[in-house]
Coordinates of C-alpha atoms (C1' of nucleotides) in Angstrom, one line a residue:
Chain A
M22 CA 25.6 -4.0 10.8
K23 CA 23.5 -4.5 7.3
P24 CA 21.8 -7.8 7.8
R25 CA 20.2 -6.7 4.1
A26 CA 17.4 -5.1 3.2
I27 CA 14.2 -5.5 3.6
S28 CA 11.2 -4.9 1.6
E29 CA 8.0 -3.5 2.7
S30 CA 6.0 -5.9 1.3
A31 CA 7.9 -8.0 3.0
V32 CA 7.4 -6.7 6.3
R33 CA 3.7 -6.2 5.8
R34 CA 3.3 -10.1 5.1
L35 CA 5.0 -10.7 8.8
S36 CA 2.1 -8.6 10.3
H37 CA -0.3 -11.2 7.9
Y38 CA 1.4 -13.9 9.1
L39 CA 0.9 -12.9 12.6
R40 CA -2.8 -12.5 12.0
F41 CA -3.4 -16.1 10.3
L42 CA -1.4 -17.3 13.5
D43 CA -4.0 -15.8 15.8
E44 CA -6.4 -17.5 13.6
F45 CA -4.8 -21.1 14.0
E46 CA -4.5 -20.8 18.2
A47 CA -8.3 -20.3 18.1
A48 CA -8.9 -22.9 15.7
G49 CA -6.3 -24.9 18.6
A50 CA -3.5 -25.7 16.0
T51 CA -0.3 -25.9 17.9
T52 CA 1.7 -26.2 15.0
V53 CA 1.4 -24.7 11.2
S54 CA 3.0 -25.3 8.0
S55 CA 4.5 -22.8 5.4
D56 CA 1.8 -24.1 2.7
D57 CA -1.3 -23.3 6.2
L58 CA 0.1 -19.5 6.2
A59 CA 0.1 -19.6 2.2
Q60 CA -2.8 -20.7 1.8
K61 CA -4.9 -18.0 4.4
G62 CA -3.0 -15.5 2.5
G63 CA -3.2 -16.6 -1.2
M64 CA 0.6 -16.7 -1.5
T65 CA 3.4 -19.8 -2.2
S66 CA 4.9 -21.3 0.6
A67 CA 8.1 -20.7 -0.5
Q68 CA 7.2 -17.3 0.2
V69 CA 6.6 -17.6 3.8
R70 CA 9.5 -19.7 4.7
K71 CA 11.7 -17.3 2.6
D72 CA 9.9 -14.5 4.7
L73 CA 10.8 -16.5 8.1
S74 CA 14.0 -17.8 7.3
R75 CA 15.3 -14.2 7.0
F76 CA 15.0 -14.0 10.7
G77 CA 16.0 -17.5 12.0
S78 CA 15.2 -21.2 12.1
F79 CA 11.8 -21.5 13.4
G80 CA 10.5 -24.2 11.6
K81 CA 10.9 -27.9 12.4
R82 CA 11.3 -30.1 9.0
G83 CA 8.8 -32.5 8.6
L84 CA 6.2 -31.0 11.0
G85 CA 5.7 -27.2 10.5
Y86 CA 6.2 -24.0 12.9
P87 CA 5.2 -24.0 16.4
V88 CA 1.8 -21.4 16.8
D89 CA 2.5 -20.1 20.4
E90 CA 6.8 -19.5 19.2
L91 CA 6.4 -18.0 15.9
R92 CA 3.8 -15.9 17.2
E93 CA 5.5 -14.8 19.8
R94 CA 8.7 -14.3 17.4
L95 CA 7.0 -12.4 15.2
R96 CA 6.0 -10.1 17.8
Q97 CA 9.1 -9.6 18.7
I98 CA 10.4 -8.7 15.3
L99 CA 7.8 -6.7 14.3
G100 CA 8.3 -4.7 18.0
L101 CA 5.0 -5.4 19.1
D102 CA 6.3 -6.7 22.7
R103 CA 6.0 -3.2 24.2
R104 CA 4.1 -0.7 23.9
W105 CA 4.5 2.8 21.9
R106 CA 3.9 6.3 22.2
V107 CA 2.0 8.2 19.6
C108 CA 0.9 11.4 18.7
L109 CA -2.2 12.5 16.4
A110 CA -1.6 15.7 14.7
G111 CA -5.4 16.7 13.8
A112 CA -8.3 16.8 15.7
G113 CA -10.9 16.0 13.4
R114 CA -13.4 13.3 12.3
L115 CA -10.6 10.7 11.1
G116 CA -8.5 11.6 13.9
A117 CA -11.3 11.0 16.3
A118 CA -12.2 7.5 14.3
L119 CA -8.3 6.6 14.8
Y120 CA -8.2 7.6 18.2
Q121 CA -11.2 5.4 19.7
Y122 CA -10.1 2.6 17.6
E123 CA -9.4 -0.4 19.7
G124 CA -7.2 -2.1 17.4
F125 CA -4.4 0.3 17.9
R126 CA -4.0 0.4 21.6
R127 CA -4.6 -3.7 21.8
Q128 CA -1.5 -3.7 19.5
G129 CA 0.3 -1.8 21.8
F130 CA -0.2 1.5 20.4
D131 CA -1.1 4.5 23.2
F132 CA -2.1 7.8 21.8
V133 CA -0.4 10.2 24.2
A134 CA -1.4 13.2 22.8
V135 CA -3.7 15.0 20.1
F136 CA -2.5 18.2 18.5
D137 CA -4.5 21.1 16.7
R138 CA -3.9 24.3 15.2
D139 CA -8.0 25.9 15.5
P140 CA -7.9 27.7 19.0
V141 CA -11.7 26.0 19.3
K142 CA -10.5 22.5 19.4
V143 CA -7.7 23.1 21.6
G144 CA -8.2 22.6 25.0
R145 CA -11.3 20.3 24.3
R146 CA -11.3 17.1 26.3
W147 CA -10.4 13.6 24.4
G148 CA -11.2 10.9 26.6
D149 CA -8.5 11.5 28.9
L150 CA -6.6 13.8 26.7
E151 CA -7.1 17.5 26.3
V152 CA -6.6 18.6 22.7
E153 CA -2.9 20.7 22.5
D154 CA -1.8 23.6 20.6
V155 CA 0.4 22.4 17.7
A156 CA 2.6 25.0 18.5
R157 CA 3.4 23.1 21.4
L158 CA 4.5 19.8 19.4
G159 CA 7.9 20.0 19.9
E160 CA 7.4 20.6 23.7
V161 CA 5.0 17.7 25.0
V162 CA 6.7 15.1 22.3
A163 CA 9.5 15.8 24.0
A164 CA 7.9 15.5 27.6
K165 CA 6.0 12.1 26.7
G166 CA 8.7 10.6 24.9
I167 CA 6.4 10.7 22.1
E168 CA 8.0 8.2 19.2
M169 CA 5.4 8.4 16.3
G170 CA 3.6 10.8 14.8
V171 CA -0.2 10.1 12.9
I172 CA -0.5 13.2 11.2
V173 CA -4.1 13.6 10.1
T174 CA -4.1 17.1 9.0
P175 CA -5.1 18.8 5.9
R176 CA -3.1 18.3 2.9
E177 CA -1.8 21.9 3.1
S178 CA -0.7 21.6 6.7
A179 CA 0.9 18.1 6.4
Q180 CA 3.7 18.6 5.1
E181 CA 4.6 21.5 7.9
V182 CA 3.4 19.4 10.6
A183 CA 5.9 16.1 9.5
D184 CA 8.7 19.1 9.7
L185 CA 7.3 19.8 13.1
L186 CA 7.1 16.1 14.5
I187 CA 10.6 15.2 12.9
E188 CA 12.4 18.6 14.6
A189 CA 10.6 17.2 18.0
G190 CA 12.7 13.7 16.9
V191 CA 10.0 11.3 16.1
E192 CA 11.0 9.1 13.4
A193 CA 8.2 7.4 12.1
I194 CA 5.0 9.1 10.7
L195 CA 2.3 7.6 9.6
N196 CA 0.3 9.9 7.0
F197 CA -3.3 10.3 6.4
A198 CA -3.2 14.2 4.6
P199 CA -3.6 13.2 0.5
K200 CA 0.1 14.8 0.2
K201 CA 3.4 13.2 -0.6
L202 CA 5.8 14.4 1.9
T203 CA 9.2 14.6 2.0
V204 CA 11.3 13.5 5.3
P205 CA 14.9 13.1 5.7
H206 CA 16.9 10.1 6.0
G207 CA 16.5 7.6 8.6
V208 CA 12.8 9.0 9.1
T209 CA 10.2 6.3 8.8
L210 CA 6.9 7.6 6.7
R211 CA 3.9 5.4 6.0
D212 CA 1.5 7.0 3.4
V213 CA -2.2 5.9 3.9
N214 CA -3.9 7.9 0.8
L215 CA -7.8 7.1 0.6
A216 CA -8.2 9.0 -2.3
I217 CA -5.6 7.1 -4.2
E218 CA -7.1 4.0 -3.0
I219 CA -10.4 5.0 -4.3
E220 CA -9.1 5.9 -7.5
G221 CA -7.8 2.3 -8.1
L222 CA -11.1 0.8 -7.7
S223 CA -12.5 3.4 -10.7
F224 CA -9.1 2.8 -12.4
A225 CA -9.6 -1.0 -12.1
L226 CA -13.7 -0.7 -12.9
T227 CA -12.9 1.6 -16.3
H228 CA -10.7 -1.2 -17.2
A229 CA -12.1 -3.9 -16.8
G230 CA -11.2 -6.7 -19.0
E231 CA -7.0 -5.4 -18.9
I232 CA -5.3 -7.1 -15.8
V233 CA -4.2 -5.2 -13.1
T234 CA -1.4 -7.0 -11.6
A235 CA 0.0 -6.8 -7.9
G236 CA 3.5 -5.4 -8.1
Chain B
M2 CA -8.3 -7.2 -25.9
K3 CA -5.5 -7.8 -23.5
P4 CA -3.3 -4.5 -23.7
R5 CA -0.7 -5.8 -21.0
A6 CA -1.0 -5.5 -17.4
I7 CA -0.3 -2.5 -15.3
S8 CA 0.6 -2.7 -11.8
E9 CA -0.6 -1.6 -8.7
S10 CA 1.8 0.7 -8.1
A11 CA 2.1 2.1 -11.5
V12 CA -2.0 3.2 -11.0
R13 CA -0.8 4.7 -7.5
R14 CA 1.8 6.8 -9.5
L15 CA -1.1 8.2 -11.9
S16 CA -2.9 9.3 -9.1
H17 CA -0.1 11.2 -7.9
Y18 CA 0.8 12.3 -10.9
L19 CA -2.7 13.9 -11.4
R20 CA -2.1 15.7 -7.9
F21 CA 1.5 17.0 -8.9
L22 CA -0.5 18.3 -11.9
D23 CA -3.0 20.1 -9.7
E24 CA 0.0 21.6 -8.1
F25 CA 1.8 22.9 -11.4
E26 CA -1.5 24.2 -12.9
A27 CA -2.2 25.8 -9.4
A28 CA 1.5 27.5 -9.5
G29 CA 0.4 28.5 -13.2
A30 CA 2.7 26.4 -15.2
T31 CA 1.3 25.2 -18.7
T32 CA 3.9 22.7 -19.6
V33 CA 5.5 20.6 -17.2
S34 CA 8.6 17.9 -18.0
S35 CA 8.9 14.4 -16.9
D36 CA 11.8 15.8 -14.5
D37 CA 9.0 18.1 -13.1
L38 CA 6.8 15.7 -12.3
A39 CA 9.6 13.0 -11.3
Q40 CA 10.9 15.5 -8.5
K41 CA 7.8 16.1 -6.8
G42 CA 7.4 12.7 -6.2
G43 CA 10.9 11.6 -5.6
M44 CA 11.5 9.3 -8.8
T45 CA 13.0 8.8 -11.9
S46 CA 12.0 11.2 -15.2
A47 CA 12.0 7.9 -16.9
Q48 CA 9.2 6.1 -14.8
V49 CA 7.5 9.1 -15.0
R50 CA 7.9 8.5 -19.1
K51 CA 7.3 4.9 -19.2
D52 CA 4.2 5.1 -17.1
L53 CA 2.7 7.9 -19.5
S54 CA 3.9 6.6 -22.6
R55 CA 1.5 3.5 -22.0
F56 CA -1.3 4.8 -22.2
G57 CA -0.6 7.2 -25.9
S58 CA 2.5 10.0 -26.5
F59 CA 1.1 13.1 -24.6
G60 CA 4.1 14.9 -24.8
K61 CA 6.0 17.4 -26.8
R62 CA 9.4 16.6 -27.5
G63 CA 12.3 19.4 -26.2
L64 CA 9.2 20.8 -24.1
G65 CA 7.3 18.6 -21.8
Y66 CA 3.2 18.0 -21.3
P67 CA 0.5 20.1 -21.4
V68 CA -0.7 20.0 -18.2
D69 CA -4.8 21.0 -18.9
E70 CA -4.1 18.3 -21.4
L71 CA -2.2 15.9 -19.7
R72 CA -4.1 16.5 -16.4
E73 CA -7.7 15.6 -18.5
R74 CA -6.5 12.6 -20.1
L75 CA -5.1 11.2 -16.8
R76 CA -8.8 12.0 -15.3
Q77 CA -10.2 9.9 -18.4
I78 CA -7.6 7.0 -17.8
L79 CA -8.3 7.1 -13.8
G80 CA -12.3 7.0 -14.8
L81 CA -12.5 10.6 -12.9
D82 CA -14.5 12.0 -15.5
R83 CA -17.9 10.7 -13.9
R84 CA -19.1 10.1 -11.0
W85 CA -19.4 6.6 -9.1
R86 CA -22.0 5.2 -6.6
V87 CA -20.5 4.0 -3.6
C88 CA -22.0 2.1 -0.3
L89 CA -20.3 2.3 2.9
A90 CA -21.1 -1.2 4.8
G91 CA -20.3 0.1 8.7
A92 CA -22.0 2.4 10.2
G93 CA -19.4 3.3 13.0
R94 CA -16.7 5.9 13.6
L95 CA -14.6 5.5 11.0
G96 CA -17.6 4.8 8.4
A97 CA -18.5 8.2 9.5
A98 CA -15.4 9.7 9.0
L99 CA -15.4 9.0 5.3
Y100 CA -19.0 9.5 4.6
Q101 CA -17.8 13.2 6.0
Y102 CA -14.6 13.4 3.9
E103 CA -15.2 15.8 0.9
G104 CA -12.3 14.6 -0.8
F105 CA -14.5 11.4 -1.9
R106 CA -16.9 13.7 -3.7
R107 CA -14.6 16.2 -5.3
Q108 CA -12.9 13.4 -6.9
G109 CA -16.3 11.9 -8.1
F110 CA -17.6 9.1 -5.6
D111 CA -20.6 9.7 -3.8
F112 CA -22.0 7.6 -1.1
V113 CA -25.9 6.9 -2.0
A114 CA -26.6 4.0 1.1
V115 CA -25.0 3.5 4.5
F116 CA -25.7 -0.1 5.9
D117 CA -25.3 -1.9 9.3
R118 CA -26.4 -5.1 11.2
D119 CA -27.4 -3.3 14.3
P120 CA -30.7 -2.4 15.0
V121 CA -30.1 0.3 17.0
K122 CA -27.9 2.3 14.2
V123 CA -30.8 1.0 11.2
G124 CA -33.0 3.8 10.3
R125 CA -30.4 6.7 11.8
R126 CA -30.4 9.7 9.1
W127 CA -27.2 10.2 8.0
G128 CA -27.0 13.9 6.0
D129 CA -29.4 13.3 3.3
L130 CA -29.4 9.0 4.0
E131 CA -30.9 7.1 6.2
V132 CA -29.0 3.9 7.4
E133 CA -30.4 0.5 6.2
D134 CA -30.4 -2.8 7.6
V135 CA -27.7 -4.9 5.8
A136 CA -30.0 -7.7 5.2
R137 CA -31.5 -5.2 2.8
L138 CA -28.2 -4.6 0.8
G139 CA -28.6 -6.8 -2.3
E140 CA -32.0 -4.9 -3.0
V141 CA -30.4 -1.3 -2.1
V142 CA -27.4 -1.9 -4.2
A143 CA -29.5 -3.0 -7.4
A144 CA -31.9 -0.5 -7.2
K145 CA -29.3 2.3 -6.6
G146 CA -26.9 1.0 -9.5
I147 CA -24.1 1.2 -6.5
E148 CA -20.6 0.4 -8.5
M149 CA -18.4 0.1 -5.3
G150 CA -18.4 -1.0 -1.7
V151 CA -16.4 0.0 1.0
I152 CA -16.2 -2.2 4.1
V153 CA -16.0 -0.9 7.4
T154 CA -17.0 -3.2 9.7
P155 CA -15.5 -5.3 12.4
R156 CA -13.3 -7.9 11.2
E157 CA -15.4 -11.1 11.8
S158 CA -18.5 -9.4 9.2
A159 CA -15.7 -8.4 6.8
Q160 CA -16.2 -11.7 4.5
E161 CA -20.4 -11.8 5.0
V162 CA -20.7 -8.2 3.6
A163 CA -17.8 -8.8 1.1
D164 CA -19.7 -11.5 -0.3
L165 CA -23.3 -9.9 -0.3
L166 CA -22.1 -7.1 -2.2
I167 CA -20.3 -9.3 -4.7
E168 CA -23.2 -11.5 -5.0
A169 CA -25.6 -8.2 -5.2
G170 CA -23.0 -7.3 -8.7
V171 CA -20.6 -4.7 -6.6
E172 CA -17.4 -5.2 -8.7
A173 CA -14.8 -3.1 -6.6
I174 CA -14.3 -2.9 -2.9
L175 CA -12.6 -1.1 -0.6
N176 CA -12.0 -2.8 2.6
F177 CA -10.5 -1.2 6.4
A178 CA -11.4 -4.4 8.3
P179 CA -8.1 -5.9 9.2
K180 CA -9.2 -9.0 7.5
K181 CA -7.4 -10.5 4.1
L182 CA -10.6 -11.4 2.2
T183 CA -11.0 -13.9 -0.7
V184 CA -13.0 -12.6 -3.8
P185 CA -13.7 -14.0 -6.8
H186 CA -11.5 -13.0 -10.2
G187 CA -13.0 -10.2 -12.0
V188 CA -13.5 -8.1 -8.5
T189 CA -10.7 -5.7 -7.4
L190 CA -10.1 -5.3 -4.0
R191 CA -7.9 -2.9 -2.6
D192 CA -6.7 -3.2 1.4
V193 CA -6.5 -0.6 4.2
N194 CA -4.8 -2.3 7.0
L195 CA -4.0 0.6 9.7
A196 CA -2.6 -2.2 12.1
I197 CA -0.4 -3.2 9.6
E198 CA 0.6 0.0 8.5
I199 CA 1.5 1.1 11.9
E200 CA 3.0 -2.4 12.7
G201 CA 5.3 -1.3 9.9
L202 CA 6.2 2.1 12.3
S203 CA 6.9 -0.2 15.0
F204 CA 9.3 -2.7 12.9
A205 CA 11.2 0.3 11.2
L206 CA 11.5 1.9 14.8
T207 CA 12.8 -1.5 16.4
H208 CA 15.6 -2.6 13.4
A209 CA 16.6 1.2 13.1
G210 CA 20.0 1.0 11.1
E211 CA 18.5 -2.1 9.0
I212 CA 17.6 -1.1 5.5
V213 CA 13.7 -1.2 4.6
T214 CA 13.4 -0.8 0.9
A215 CA 10.4 0.6 -1.2
G216 CA 9.2 -3.1 -2.7
Chain C
dT1 C1' 18.9 21.9 -27.9
dA2 C1' 15.6 20.0 -24.4
dT3 C1' 12.9 16.7 -23.7
dT4 C1' 10.7 12.6 -25.3
dG5 C1' 9.7 7.9 -26.0
dT6 C1' 11.7 3.1 -25.6
dG7 C1' 14.7 -1.1 -26.9
dA8 C1' 17.7 -3.0 -23.8
dA9 C1' 20.3 -3.6 -19.3
dA10 C1' 19.9 -4.0 -14.4
dG11 C1' 18.2 -4.4 -10.3
dG12 C1' 14.9 -7.0 -6.9
dG13 C1' 11.3 -9.6 -5.5
dT14 C1' 8.8 -14.4 -6.3
dT15 C1' 9.1 -19.2 -7.0
dC16 C1' 11.2 -23.2 -8.4
dA17 C1' 13.2 -27.4 -7.0
dC18 C1' 15.7 -30.3 -4.2
dA19 C1' 19.4 -31.2 -0.3
dG20 C1' 19.5 -31.6 4.6
dC21 C1' 16.8 -33.0 8.6
dG22 C1' 13.3 -34.2 12.6
Chain D
dC26 C1' 7.9 -39.8 4.7
dG27 C1' 7.2 -34.8 5.5
dC28 C1' 8.4 -29.9 5.9
dT29 C1' 12.0 -26.4 5.9
dG30 C1' 15.6 -24.0 4.7
dT31 C1' 18.0 -22.0 0.3
dG32 C1' 20.7 -21.3 -3.5
dA33 C1' 19.0 -20.4 -8.6
dA34 C1' 16.6 -19.6 -12.4
dC35 C1' 12.3 -16.7 -13.5
dC36 C1' 10.0 -12.9 -13.8
dC37 C1' 8.8 -8.0 -13.6
dT38 C1' 9.6 -3.2 -12.8
dT39 C1' 12.6 -0.1 -12.8
dT40 C1' 16.8 2.1 -14.6
dC41 C1' 20.0 3.7 -18.7
dA42 C1' 20.9 5.5 -22.9
dC43 C1' 19.9 6.8 -27.1
dA44 C1' 17.4 7.5 -31.3
dA45 C1' 13.8 11.1 -32.6
dT46 C1' 11.6 15.2 -33.0
dA47 C1' 8.9 19.3 -31.7

DNA sequence: TATTGTGAAAGGGTTCACAGCG
DNA sequence: CGCTGTGAACCCTTTCACAATA
């Protein structure tokens, strides 16, 4: 089975299309054209069609795509037609903000465990959870069937925690620590590096006039 | 002036190199080769050399790059040899977490104002700041010489706040709201969309076996 | 000799353009 | 007729490979 590779940016666009469809649905549309979707995202209609056609022929020539159907199909494709069990590694402020962010739950992501190494934090109540000692990570991940990990530790502990997660069988990690992590083949890693994003802004302001492209 | 466009991903790599150099410096190295840097980041040495050579010839053939000098040069290139005045739009939990994140201050980014529309939040003390009414955004941005905005509002208010920031003269925006914003040419926008990142993970787990490339 | 800096080649993602079809 | 689906063309980024050189 090797149905051709999909780029990370293409997957990101699928998520965008899903949000655009929500907007069209809210506006009462029953069909949308690739061009309608493209305009919401500042992209070309050809790109939208290429992205969608990779997963099947959902459109009707001359008409466009049925909003409802395409929306459901995209949710399936993105794996949003089920719920996922997620753990937080790091019980700091950023972790708390993510934990309480409604958007995750709404899209099907449930935080079912929080870990920290700090004995002061271990045992504290977080909603209906209790912060667990990171030493119990493997045990808890197995017991609760946790499938994704979100790393919100300081830079220094990030790789260590990633290794624990992977050893426990977690195959998808969202890393907020400002550290490039090494993961084995088969584990999916996404980085959200706040420092790097804001440095991109200072670069752009510093080099105003020179063009910065998308790539 | 048009010294060839620079891709966003290339700028991101410059930030990475800077962090790698910090690590090499901490380890006592005085020079590094493009291959040393490449290995830290899982990239090729040719890529490192191409990225760096765009800004000048910092290396010595047969030896590599002087750590100190390259580090300083990269800080200049990224605009980190000065401080930036940043405002937060949105006094919620995520905003609070970012506000208290030491990393920003350490790299030269100072939060000098926080805005919210909620009268309950306006007037509250945040460290040595006071939450301001978003109605005063233009005034405060001008008075404090604010250069960057970080949007941490709900989805619905994001575009509106972005427009206010831009009208006030802000030319760089970091957007955490899960909404694709429209900004005029000349304004730099970076998105951090947590929902989209985690959806990337569920996509990968759902399609395990099929390859997801970098692009 | 080891490593940079860089043209040339390769690779991969995006856009074009049009045949196909409702 | 309008819009999708898609092969081909295009373009940008990455990698290769080697001349240049400390």
